[in-house]
Structure formats: structure tokens, C-alpha cells
PDB file of C-alpha atoms and ligand atoms in Angstrom:
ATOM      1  CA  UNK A   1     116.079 110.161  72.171  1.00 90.00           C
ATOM      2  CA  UNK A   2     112.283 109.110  72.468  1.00 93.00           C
ATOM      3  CA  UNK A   3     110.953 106.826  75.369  1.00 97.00           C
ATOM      4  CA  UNK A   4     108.060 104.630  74.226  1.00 97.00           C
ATOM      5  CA  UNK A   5     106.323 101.906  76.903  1.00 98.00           C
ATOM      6  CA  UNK A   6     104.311  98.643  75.428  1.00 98.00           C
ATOM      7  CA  UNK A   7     101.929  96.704  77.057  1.00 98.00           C
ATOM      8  CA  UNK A   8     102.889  92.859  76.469  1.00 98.00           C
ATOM      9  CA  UNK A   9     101.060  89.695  77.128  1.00 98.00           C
ATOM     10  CA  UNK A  10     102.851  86.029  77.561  1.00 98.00           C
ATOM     11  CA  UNK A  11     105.734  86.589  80.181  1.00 98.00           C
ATOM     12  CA  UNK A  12     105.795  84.443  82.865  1.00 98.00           C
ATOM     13  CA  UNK A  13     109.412  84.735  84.400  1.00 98.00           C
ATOM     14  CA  UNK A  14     112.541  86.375  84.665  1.00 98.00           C
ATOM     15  CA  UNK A  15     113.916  84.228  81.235  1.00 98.00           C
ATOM     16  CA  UNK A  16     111.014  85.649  79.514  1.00 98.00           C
ATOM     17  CA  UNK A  17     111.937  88.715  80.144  1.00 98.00           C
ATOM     18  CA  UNK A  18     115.533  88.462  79.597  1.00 98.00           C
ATOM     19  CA  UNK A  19     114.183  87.148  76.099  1.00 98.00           C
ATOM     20  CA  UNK A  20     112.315  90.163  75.312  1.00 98.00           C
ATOM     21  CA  UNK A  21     114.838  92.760  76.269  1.00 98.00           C
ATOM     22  CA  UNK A  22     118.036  91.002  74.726  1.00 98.00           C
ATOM     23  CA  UNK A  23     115.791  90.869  71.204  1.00 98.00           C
ATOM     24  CA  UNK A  24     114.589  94.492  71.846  1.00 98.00           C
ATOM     25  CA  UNK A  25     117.867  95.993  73.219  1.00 98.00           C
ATOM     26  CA  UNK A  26     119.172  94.245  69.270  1.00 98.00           C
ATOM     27  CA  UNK A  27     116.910  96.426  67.158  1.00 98.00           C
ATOM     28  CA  UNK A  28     118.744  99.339  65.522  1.00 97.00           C
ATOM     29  CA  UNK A  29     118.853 102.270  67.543  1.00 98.00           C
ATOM     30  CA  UNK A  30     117.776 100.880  70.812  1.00 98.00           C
ATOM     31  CA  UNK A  31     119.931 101.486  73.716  1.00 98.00           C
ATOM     32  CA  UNK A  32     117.683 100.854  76.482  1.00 98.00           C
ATOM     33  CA  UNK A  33     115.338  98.058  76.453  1.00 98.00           C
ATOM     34  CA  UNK A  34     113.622  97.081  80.229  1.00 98.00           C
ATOM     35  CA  UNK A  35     110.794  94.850  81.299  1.00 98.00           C
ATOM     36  CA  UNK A  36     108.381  95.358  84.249  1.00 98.00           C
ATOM     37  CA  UNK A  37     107.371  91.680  84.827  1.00 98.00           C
ATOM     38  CA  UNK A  38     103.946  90.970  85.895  1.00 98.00           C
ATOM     39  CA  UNK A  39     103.801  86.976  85.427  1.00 97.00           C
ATOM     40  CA  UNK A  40     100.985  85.893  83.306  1.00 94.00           C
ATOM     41  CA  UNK A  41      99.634  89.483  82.640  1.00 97.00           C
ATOM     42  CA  UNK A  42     100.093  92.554  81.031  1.00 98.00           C
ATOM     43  CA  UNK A  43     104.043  93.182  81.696  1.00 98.00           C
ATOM     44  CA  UNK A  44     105.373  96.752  80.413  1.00 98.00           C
ATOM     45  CA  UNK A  45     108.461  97.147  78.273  1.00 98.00           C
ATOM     46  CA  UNK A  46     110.098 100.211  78.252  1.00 98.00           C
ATOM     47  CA  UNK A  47     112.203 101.375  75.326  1.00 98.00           C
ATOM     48  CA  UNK A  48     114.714 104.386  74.596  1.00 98.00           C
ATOM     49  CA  UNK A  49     115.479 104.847  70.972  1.00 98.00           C
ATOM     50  CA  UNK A  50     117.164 107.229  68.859  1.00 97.00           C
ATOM     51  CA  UNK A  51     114.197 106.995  66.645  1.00 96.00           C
ATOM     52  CA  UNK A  52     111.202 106.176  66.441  1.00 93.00           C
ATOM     53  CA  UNK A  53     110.239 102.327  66.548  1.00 95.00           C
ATOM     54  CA  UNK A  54     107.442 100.571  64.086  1.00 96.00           C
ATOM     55  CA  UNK A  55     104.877  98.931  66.112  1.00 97.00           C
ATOM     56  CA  UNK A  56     106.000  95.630  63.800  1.00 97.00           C
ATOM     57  CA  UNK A  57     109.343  96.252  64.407  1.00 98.00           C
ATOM     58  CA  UNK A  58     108.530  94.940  68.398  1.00 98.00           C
ATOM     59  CA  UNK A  59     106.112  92.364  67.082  1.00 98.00           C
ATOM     60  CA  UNK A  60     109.037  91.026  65.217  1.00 98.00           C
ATOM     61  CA  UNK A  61     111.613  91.362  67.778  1.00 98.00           C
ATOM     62  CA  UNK A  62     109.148  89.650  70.100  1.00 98.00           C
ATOM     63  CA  UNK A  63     108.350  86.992  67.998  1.00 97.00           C
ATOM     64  CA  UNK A  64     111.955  86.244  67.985  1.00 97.00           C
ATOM     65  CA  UNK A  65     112.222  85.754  71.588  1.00 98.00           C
ATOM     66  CA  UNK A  66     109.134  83.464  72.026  1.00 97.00           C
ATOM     67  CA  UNK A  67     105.621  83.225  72.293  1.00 96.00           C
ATOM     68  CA  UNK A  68     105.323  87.068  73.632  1.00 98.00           C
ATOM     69  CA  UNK A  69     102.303  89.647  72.110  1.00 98.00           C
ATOM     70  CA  UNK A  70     101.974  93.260  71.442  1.00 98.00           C
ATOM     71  CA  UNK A  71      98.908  94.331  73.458  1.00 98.00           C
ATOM     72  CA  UNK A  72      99.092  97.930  72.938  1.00 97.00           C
ATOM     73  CA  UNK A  73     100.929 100.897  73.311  1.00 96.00           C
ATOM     74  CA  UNK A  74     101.526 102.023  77.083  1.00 88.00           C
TER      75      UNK A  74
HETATM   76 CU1   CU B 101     109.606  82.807  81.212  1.00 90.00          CU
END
């Protein structure tokens, strides 16, 4: 198991972030996928894998729940 946090830009309520973490919590692997909202700024996803994710891999998963960015690693 591996615990990775992103920093992600473009949330702005609680459907955004059941967005991200339905899309996230799809990718292969994932069994824990959580969001720590802050609306309008840098909100922090948490992940717990069995592997390790591909930065892409979120930028994908992202892009398929909305207009949400990859800032960084956390
Ligand atoms: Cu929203």
C-alpha cells in the first residue's frame, strides 16, 4: 500500500469533490481516494494505492470529472 497526497486547483464545492474522488477511487488499484476541500484554492487529495500512481494517470482521472488541475505533488 503507498499513500500519495496532490495538491489540486478548481474545486469549489462538495460536488466537485465528490467528482474527483468517484473518478480517482475508479483508477486501478485505488481503494481510498479523499478530498480536503478548500473552495477556490489549493484542495488536497489523498490517495491509497496498491501501486504506485502516474502523475497523468490523476490528470486524466481529473480531467474526467471536470475542469480540476494537478498543481503538484503534496
Ligand atoms: Cu463544485
Amino acid at each position: 500500500m503507498s499513500t500519495s497526497t496532490y495538491v489540486l486547483s478548481g474545486l469549489t464545492c462538495e460536488h466537485c469533490v465528490k467528482a474527483v474522488s468517484e473518478e480517482v477511487s475508479a483508477l486501478d488499484g485505488v481503494t481510498e481516494a479523499t478530498v480536503d476541500l478548500v473552495a477556490g484554492g489549493e484542495s488536497t487529495l489523498t490517495v491509497t494505492a496498491d501501486r504506485e500512481l502516474s502523475d497523468d494517470e490523476v490528470r486524466e482521472a481529473l480531467e474526467e470529472a471536470g475542469e480540476y488541475q494537478l498543481v503538484g505533488r503534496g
